[in-house]
PDB file of C-alpha atoms in Angstrom:
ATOM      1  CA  UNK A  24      93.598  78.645  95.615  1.00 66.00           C
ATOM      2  CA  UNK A  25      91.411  80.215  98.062  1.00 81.00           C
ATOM      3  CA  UNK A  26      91.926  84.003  98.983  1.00 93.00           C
ATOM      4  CA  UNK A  27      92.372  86.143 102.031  1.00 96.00           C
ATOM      5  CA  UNK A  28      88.829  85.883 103.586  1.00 96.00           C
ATOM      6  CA  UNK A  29      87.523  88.674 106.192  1.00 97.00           C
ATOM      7  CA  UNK A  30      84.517  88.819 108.066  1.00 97.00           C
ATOM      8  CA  UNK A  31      82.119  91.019 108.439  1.00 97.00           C
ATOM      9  CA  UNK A  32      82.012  92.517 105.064  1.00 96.00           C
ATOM     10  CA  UNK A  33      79.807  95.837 106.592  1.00 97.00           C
ATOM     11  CA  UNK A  34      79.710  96.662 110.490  1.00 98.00           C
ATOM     12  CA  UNK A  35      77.943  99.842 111.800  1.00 98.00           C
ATOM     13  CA  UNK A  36      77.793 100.633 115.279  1.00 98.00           C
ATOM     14  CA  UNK A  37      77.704 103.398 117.943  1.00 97.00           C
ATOM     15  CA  UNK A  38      81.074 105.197 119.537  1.00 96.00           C
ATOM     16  CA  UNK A  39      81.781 103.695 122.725  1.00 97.00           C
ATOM     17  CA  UNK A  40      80.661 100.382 121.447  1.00 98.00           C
ATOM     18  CA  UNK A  41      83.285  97.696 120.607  1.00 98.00           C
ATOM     19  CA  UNK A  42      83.706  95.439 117.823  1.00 98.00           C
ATOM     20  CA  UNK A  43      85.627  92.637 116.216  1.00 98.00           C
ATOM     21  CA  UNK A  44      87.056  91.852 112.539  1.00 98.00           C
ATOM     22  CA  UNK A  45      88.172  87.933 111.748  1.00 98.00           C
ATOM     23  CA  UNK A  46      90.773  87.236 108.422  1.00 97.00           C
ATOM     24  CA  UNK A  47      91.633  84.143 107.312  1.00 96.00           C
ATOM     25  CA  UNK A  48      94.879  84.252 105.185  1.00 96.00           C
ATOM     26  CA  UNK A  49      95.965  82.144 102.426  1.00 95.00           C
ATOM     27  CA  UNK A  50      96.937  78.612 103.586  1.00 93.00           C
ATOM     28  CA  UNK A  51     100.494  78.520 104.346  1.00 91.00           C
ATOM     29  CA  UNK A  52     101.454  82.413 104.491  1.00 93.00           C
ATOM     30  CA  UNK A  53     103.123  83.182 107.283  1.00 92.00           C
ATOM     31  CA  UNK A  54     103.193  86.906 107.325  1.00 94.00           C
ATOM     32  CA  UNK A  55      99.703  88.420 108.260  1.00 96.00           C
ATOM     33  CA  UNK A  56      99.181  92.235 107.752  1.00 96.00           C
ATOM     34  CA  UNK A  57      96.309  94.622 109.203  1.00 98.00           C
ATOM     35  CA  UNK A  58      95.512  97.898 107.337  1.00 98.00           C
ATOM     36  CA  UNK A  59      93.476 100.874 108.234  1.00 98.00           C
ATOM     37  CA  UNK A  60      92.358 102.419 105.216  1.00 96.00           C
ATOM     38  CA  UNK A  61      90.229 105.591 105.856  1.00 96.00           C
ATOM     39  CA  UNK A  62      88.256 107.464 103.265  1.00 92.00           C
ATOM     40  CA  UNK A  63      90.682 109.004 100.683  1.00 90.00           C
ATOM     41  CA  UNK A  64      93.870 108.122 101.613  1.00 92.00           C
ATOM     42  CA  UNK A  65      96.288 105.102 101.345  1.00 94.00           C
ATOM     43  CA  UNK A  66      96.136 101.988 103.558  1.00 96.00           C
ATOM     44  CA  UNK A  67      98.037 102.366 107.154  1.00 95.00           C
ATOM     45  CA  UNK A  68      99.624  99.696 108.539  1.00 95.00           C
ATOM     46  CA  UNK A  69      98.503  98.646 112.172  1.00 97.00           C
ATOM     47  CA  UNK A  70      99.788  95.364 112.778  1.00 97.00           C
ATOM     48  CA  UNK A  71     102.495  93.083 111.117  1.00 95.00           C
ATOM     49  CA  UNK A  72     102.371  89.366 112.544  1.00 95.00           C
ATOM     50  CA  UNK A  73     105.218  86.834 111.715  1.00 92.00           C
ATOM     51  CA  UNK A  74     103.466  83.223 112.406  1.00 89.00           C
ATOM     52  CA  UNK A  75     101.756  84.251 116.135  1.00 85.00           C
ATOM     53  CA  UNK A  76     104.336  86.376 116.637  1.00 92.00           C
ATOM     54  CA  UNK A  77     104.023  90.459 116.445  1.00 94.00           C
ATOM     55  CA  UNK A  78     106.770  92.260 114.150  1.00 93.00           C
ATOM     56  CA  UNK A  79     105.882  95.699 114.131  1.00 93.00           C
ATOM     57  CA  UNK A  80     102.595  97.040 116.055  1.00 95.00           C
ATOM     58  CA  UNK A  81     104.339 100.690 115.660  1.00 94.00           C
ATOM     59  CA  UNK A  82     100.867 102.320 114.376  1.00 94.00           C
ATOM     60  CA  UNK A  83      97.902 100.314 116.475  1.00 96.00           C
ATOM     61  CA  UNK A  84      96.364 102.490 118.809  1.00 95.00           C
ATOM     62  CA  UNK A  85      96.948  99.943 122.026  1.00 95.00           C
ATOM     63  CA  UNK A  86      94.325 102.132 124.601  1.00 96.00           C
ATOM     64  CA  UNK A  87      91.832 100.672 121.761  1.00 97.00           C
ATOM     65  CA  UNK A  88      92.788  98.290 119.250  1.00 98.00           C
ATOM     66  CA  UNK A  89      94.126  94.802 119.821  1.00 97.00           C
ATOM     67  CA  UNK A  90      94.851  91.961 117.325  1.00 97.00           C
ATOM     68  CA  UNK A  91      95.638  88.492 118.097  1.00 95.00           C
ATOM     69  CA  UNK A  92      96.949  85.528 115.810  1.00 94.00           C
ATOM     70  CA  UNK A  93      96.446  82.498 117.542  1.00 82.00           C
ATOM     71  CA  UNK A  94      98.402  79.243 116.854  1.00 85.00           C
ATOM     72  CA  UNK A  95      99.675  81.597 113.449  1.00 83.00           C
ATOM     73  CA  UNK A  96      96.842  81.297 111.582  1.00 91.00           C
ATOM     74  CA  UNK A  97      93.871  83.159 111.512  1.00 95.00           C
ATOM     75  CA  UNK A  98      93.620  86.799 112.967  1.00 97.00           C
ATOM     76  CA  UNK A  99      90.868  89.222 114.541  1.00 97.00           C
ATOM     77  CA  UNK A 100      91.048  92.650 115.011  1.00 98.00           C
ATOM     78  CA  UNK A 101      89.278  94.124 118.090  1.00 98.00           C
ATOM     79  CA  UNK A 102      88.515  98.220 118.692  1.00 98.00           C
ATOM     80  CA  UNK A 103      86.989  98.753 122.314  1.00 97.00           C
ATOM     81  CA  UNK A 104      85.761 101.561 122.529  1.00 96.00           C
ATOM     82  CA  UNK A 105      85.210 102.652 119.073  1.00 97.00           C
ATOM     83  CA  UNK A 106      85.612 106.518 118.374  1.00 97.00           C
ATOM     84  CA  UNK A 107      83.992 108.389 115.285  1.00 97.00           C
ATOM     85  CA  UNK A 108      87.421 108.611 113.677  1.00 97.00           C
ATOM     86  CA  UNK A 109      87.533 104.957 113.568  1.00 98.00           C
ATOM     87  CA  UNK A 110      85.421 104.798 110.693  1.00 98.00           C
ATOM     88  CA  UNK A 111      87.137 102.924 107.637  1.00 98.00           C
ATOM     89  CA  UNK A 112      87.972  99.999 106.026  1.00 97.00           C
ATOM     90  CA  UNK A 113      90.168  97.633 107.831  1.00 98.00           C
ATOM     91  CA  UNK A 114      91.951  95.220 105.424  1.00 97.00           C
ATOM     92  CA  UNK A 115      93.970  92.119 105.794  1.00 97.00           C
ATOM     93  CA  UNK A 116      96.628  90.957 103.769  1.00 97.00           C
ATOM     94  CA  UNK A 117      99.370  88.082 103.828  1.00 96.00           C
ATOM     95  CA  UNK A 118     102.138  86.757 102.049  1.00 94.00           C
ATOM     96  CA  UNK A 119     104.665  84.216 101.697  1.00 90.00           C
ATOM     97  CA  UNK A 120     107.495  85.639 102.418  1.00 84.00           C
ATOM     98  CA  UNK A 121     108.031  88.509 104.680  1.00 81.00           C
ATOM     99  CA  UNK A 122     109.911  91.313 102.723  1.00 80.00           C
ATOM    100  CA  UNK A 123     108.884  90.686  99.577  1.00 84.00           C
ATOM    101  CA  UNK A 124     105.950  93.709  99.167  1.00 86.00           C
ATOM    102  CA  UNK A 125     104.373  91.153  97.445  1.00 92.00           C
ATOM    103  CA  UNK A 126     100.751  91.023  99.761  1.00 95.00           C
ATOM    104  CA  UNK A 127      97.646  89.676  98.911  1.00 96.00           C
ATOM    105  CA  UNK A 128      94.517  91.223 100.392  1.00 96.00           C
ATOM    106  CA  UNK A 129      91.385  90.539 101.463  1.00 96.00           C
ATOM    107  CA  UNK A 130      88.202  92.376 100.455  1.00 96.00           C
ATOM    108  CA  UNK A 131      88.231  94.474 103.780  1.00 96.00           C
ATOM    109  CA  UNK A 132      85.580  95.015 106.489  1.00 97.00           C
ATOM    110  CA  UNK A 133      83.769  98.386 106.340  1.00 97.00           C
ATOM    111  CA  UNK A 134      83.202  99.853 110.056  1.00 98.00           C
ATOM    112  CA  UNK A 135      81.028 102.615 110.098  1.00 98.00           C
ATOM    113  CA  UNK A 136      80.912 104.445 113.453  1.00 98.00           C
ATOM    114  CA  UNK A 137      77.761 106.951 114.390  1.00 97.00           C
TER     115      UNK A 137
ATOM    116  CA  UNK B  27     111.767 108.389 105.928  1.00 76.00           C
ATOM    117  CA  UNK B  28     110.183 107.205 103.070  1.00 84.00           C
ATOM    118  CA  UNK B  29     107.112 108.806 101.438  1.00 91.00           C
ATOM    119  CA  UNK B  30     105.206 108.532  98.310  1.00 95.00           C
ATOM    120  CA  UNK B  31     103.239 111.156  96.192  1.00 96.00           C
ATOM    121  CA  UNK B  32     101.030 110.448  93.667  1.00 97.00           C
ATOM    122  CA  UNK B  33     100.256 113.832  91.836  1.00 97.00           C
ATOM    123  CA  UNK B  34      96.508 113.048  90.636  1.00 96.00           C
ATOM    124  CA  UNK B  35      93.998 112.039  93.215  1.00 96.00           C
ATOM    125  CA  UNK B  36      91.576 111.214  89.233  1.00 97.00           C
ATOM    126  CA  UNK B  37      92.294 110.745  86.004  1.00 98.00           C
ATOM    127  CA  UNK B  38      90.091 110.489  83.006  1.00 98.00           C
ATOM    128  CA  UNK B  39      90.652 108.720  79.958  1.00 98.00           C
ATOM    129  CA  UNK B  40      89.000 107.912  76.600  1.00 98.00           C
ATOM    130  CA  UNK B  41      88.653 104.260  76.227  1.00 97.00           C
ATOM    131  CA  UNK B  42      91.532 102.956  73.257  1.00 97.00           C
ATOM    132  CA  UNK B  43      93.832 105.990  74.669  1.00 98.00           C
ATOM    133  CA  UNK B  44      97.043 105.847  76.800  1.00 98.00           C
ATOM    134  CA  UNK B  45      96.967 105.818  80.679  1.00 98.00           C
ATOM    135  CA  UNK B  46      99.693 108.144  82.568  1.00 98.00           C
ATOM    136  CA  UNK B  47      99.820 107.630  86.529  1.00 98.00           C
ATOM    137  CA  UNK B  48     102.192 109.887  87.930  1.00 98.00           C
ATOM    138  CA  UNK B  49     104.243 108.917  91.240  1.00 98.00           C
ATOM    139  CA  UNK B  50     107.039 110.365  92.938  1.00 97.00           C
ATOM    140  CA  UNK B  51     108.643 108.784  95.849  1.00 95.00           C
ATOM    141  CA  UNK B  52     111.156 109.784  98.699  1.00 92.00           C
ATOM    142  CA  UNK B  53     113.702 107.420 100.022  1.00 84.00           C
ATOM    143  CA  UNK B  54     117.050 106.893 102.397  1.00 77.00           C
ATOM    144  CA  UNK B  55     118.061 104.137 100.213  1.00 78.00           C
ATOM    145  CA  UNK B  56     117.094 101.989  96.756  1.00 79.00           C
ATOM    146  CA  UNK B  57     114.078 101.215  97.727  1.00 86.00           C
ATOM    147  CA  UNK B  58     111.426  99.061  96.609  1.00 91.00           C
ATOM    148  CA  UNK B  59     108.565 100.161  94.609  1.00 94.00           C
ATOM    149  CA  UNK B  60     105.262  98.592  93.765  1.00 96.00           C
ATOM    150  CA  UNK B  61     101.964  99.886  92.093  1.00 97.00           C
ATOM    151  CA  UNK B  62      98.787  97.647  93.568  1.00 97.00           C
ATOM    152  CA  UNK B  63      94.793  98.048  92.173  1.00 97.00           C
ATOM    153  CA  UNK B  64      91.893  97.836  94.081  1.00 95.00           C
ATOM    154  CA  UNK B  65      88.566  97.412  91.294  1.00 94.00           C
ATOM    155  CA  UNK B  66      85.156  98.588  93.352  1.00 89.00           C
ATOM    156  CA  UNK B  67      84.541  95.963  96.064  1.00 84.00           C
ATOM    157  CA  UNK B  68      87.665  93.871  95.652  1.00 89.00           C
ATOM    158  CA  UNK B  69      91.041  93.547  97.653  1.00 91.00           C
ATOM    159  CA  UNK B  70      94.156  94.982  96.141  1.00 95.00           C
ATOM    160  CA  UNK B  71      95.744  93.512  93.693  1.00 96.00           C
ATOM    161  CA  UNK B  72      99.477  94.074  92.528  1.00 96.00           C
ATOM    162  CA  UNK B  73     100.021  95.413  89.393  1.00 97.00           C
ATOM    163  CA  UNK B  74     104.057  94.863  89.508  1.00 95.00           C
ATOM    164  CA  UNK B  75     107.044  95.562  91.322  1.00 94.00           C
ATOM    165  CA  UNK B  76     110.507  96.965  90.611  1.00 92.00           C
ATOM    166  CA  UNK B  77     113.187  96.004  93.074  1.00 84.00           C
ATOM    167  CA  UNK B  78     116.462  97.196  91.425  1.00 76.00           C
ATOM    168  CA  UNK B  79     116.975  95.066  88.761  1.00 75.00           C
ATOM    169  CA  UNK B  80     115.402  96.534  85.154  1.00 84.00           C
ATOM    170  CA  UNK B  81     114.335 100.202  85.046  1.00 89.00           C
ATOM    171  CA  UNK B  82     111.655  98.950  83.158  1.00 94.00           C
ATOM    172  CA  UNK B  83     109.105  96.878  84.728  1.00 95.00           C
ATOM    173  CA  UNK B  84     106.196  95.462  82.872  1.00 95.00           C
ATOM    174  CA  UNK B  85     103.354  94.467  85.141  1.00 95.00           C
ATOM    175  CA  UNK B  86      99.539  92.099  84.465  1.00 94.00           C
ATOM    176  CA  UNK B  87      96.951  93.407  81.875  1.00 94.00           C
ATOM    177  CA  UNK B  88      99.676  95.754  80.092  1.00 96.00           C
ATOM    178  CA  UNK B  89     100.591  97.976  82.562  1.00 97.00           C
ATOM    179  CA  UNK B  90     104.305  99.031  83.038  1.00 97.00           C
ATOM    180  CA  UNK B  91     106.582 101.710  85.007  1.00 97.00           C
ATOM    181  CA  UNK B  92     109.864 103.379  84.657  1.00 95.00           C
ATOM    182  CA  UNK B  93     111.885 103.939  87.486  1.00 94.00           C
ATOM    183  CA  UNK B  94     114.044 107.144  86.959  1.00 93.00           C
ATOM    184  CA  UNK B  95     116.146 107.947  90.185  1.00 90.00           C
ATOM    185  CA  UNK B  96     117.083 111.524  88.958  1.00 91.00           C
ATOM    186  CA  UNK B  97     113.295 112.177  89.422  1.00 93.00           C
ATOM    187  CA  UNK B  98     112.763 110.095  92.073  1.00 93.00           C
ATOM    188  CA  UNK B  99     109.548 108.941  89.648  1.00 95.00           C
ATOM    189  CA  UNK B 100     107.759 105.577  89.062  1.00 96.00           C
ATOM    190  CA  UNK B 101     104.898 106.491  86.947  1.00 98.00           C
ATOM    191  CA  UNK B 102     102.460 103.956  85.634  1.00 98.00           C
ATOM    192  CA  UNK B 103     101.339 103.715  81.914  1.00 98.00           C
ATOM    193  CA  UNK B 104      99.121 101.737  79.685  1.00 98.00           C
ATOM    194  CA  UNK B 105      99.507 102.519  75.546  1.00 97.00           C
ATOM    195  CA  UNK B 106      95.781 101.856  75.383  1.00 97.00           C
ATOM    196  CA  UNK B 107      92.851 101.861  78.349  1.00 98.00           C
ATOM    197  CA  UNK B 108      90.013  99.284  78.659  1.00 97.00           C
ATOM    198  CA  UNK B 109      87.032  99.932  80.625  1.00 97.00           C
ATOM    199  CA  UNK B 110      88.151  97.084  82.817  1.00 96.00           C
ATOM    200  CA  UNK B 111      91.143  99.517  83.731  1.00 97.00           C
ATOM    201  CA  UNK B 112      88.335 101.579  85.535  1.00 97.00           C
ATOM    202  CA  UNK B 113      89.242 101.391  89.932  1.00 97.00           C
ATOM    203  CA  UNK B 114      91.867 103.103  92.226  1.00 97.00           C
ATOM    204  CA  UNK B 115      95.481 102.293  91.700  1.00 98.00           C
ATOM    205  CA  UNK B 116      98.149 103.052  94.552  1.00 98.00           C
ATOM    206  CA  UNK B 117     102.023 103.573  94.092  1.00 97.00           C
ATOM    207  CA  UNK B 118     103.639 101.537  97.622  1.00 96.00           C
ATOM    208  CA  UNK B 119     107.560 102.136  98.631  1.00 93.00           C
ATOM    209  CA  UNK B 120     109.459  99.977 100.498  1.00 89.00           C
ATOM    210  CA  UNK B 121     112.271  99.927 102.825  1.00 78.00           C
ATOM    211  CA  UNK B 122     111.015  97.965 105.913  1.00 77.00           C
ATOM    212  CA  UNK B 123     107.661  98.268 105.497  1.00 84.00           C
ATOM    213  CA  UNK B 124     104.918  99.358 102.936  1.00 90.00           C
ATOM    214  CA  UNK B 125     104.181 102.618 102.669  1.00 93.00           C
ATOM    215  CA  UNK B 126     101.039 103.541 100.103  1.00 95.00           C
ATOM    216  CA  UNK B 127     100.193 106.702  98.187  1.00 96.00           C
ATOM    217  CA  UNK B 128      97.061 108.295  98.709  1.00 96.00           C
ATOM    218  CA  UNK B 129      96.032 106.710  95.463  1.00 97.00           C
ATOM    219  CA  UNK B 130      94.961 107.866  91.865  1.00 98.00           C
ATOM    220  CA  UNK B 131      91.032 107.207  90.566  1.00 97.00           C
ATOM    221  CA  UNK B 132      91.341 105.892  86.941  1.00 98.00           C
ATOM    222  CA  UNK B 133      88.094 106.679  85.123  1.00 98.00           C
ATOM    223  CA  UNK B 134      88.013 105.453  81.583  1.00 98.00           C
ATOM    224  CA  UNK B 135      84.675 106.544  79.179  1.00 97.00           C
ATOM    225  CA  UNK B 136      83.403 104.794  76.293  1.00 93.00           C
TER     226      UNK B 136
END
């Protein structure tokens, strides 16, 4: 069974530029998760997606970030314009069933921001 | 609102040896509680999950926790490390959503 795959692996760029993260999630999970996960700490959620629908966006920075899930499959992940503190690893995870904690996670794209 | 703690950001072991990582949670209700691992380069993984049914929860590659309410604890242990244990393990509550530790660095030496 293929994994959660996630595109680009590494990204630098300058602040004020923009840039864009893709995840494809296991075939068939509906649930679709982004994380933020900045240098020592935990992963924060940003986005929860239910199909193509959005369940919780409580934590996305909307002047910035945007995510979209088109016909509930695969996702991207856009920051425009990127800010210094924006530097981290943004991971995608999905699962089965929604409520079940039980996520599985893609090897995450590392933005660096200069 | 829920919260989790986990009290060692490293922890060093001596390969053959037993593997304490410590978590404490905070909660409104029975929550859910999972520990994940994330080796160097790879997506996380979970390790197991308790969700109120044995106190005892054995997890993949012969990891297990205890949940004890009264300490509002779910520390992970292994009786004896490998050096594949070596990578960054998190302790995740859940009531709606996940909420992750800051995670624990698990070195192990030969």
């Amino acid at each position: 069974e293929a994994g959660v795959a996630q595109s680009p692996r590494y990204k630098i760029i300058e602040k004020r530029q923009s840039v864009a993260f893709w995840c494809n999630p296991i075939s068939g999970h509906a649930t679709l998760y982004w994380y933020q996960q900045i240098l020592g700490q935990g992963p924060k959620l940003l986005i929860q997606f239910q199909n193509n629908g959005v369940v919780d966006d409580s934590q996305l920075p909307k002047d910035r970030f945007s995510a979209e899930r088109l016909k509930g499959v695969d996702s991207t992940l856009k920051i425009q314009p990127a800010k210094l503190e924006d530097s981290a690893v943004y991971l995608c995870a999905s699962s089965l069933f929604e409520g079940t904690g039980e996520l599985f996670f893609g090897e995450g794209s590392r933005l660096t921001v200069l | 609102a829920q919260s989790v703690t986990q009290l060692d950001s490293h922890v060093s072991v001596s390969e053959g040896t037993p593997v304490l990582l410590r978590c404490n949670y905070s909660s409104s209700y029975s929550p859910s509680l999972f520990w994940y691992v994330q080796h160097p380069n790879k997506g996380l993984q979970l390790l197991l999950k308790y969700t109120s049914a044995a106190t005892l929860v054995k997890g993949i590659n012969g990891f297990e926790a205890e949940f004890k309410k009264s300490e509002t604890s779910f520390h992970l242990t292994k009786p004896s490390a490998h050096m594949s244990d070596a990578a960054e393990y998190f302790c995740v509550v859940s009531e709606a959503k996940l909420v992750f530790g800051a995670g624990t660095i698990l070195r192990v030496k030969s």
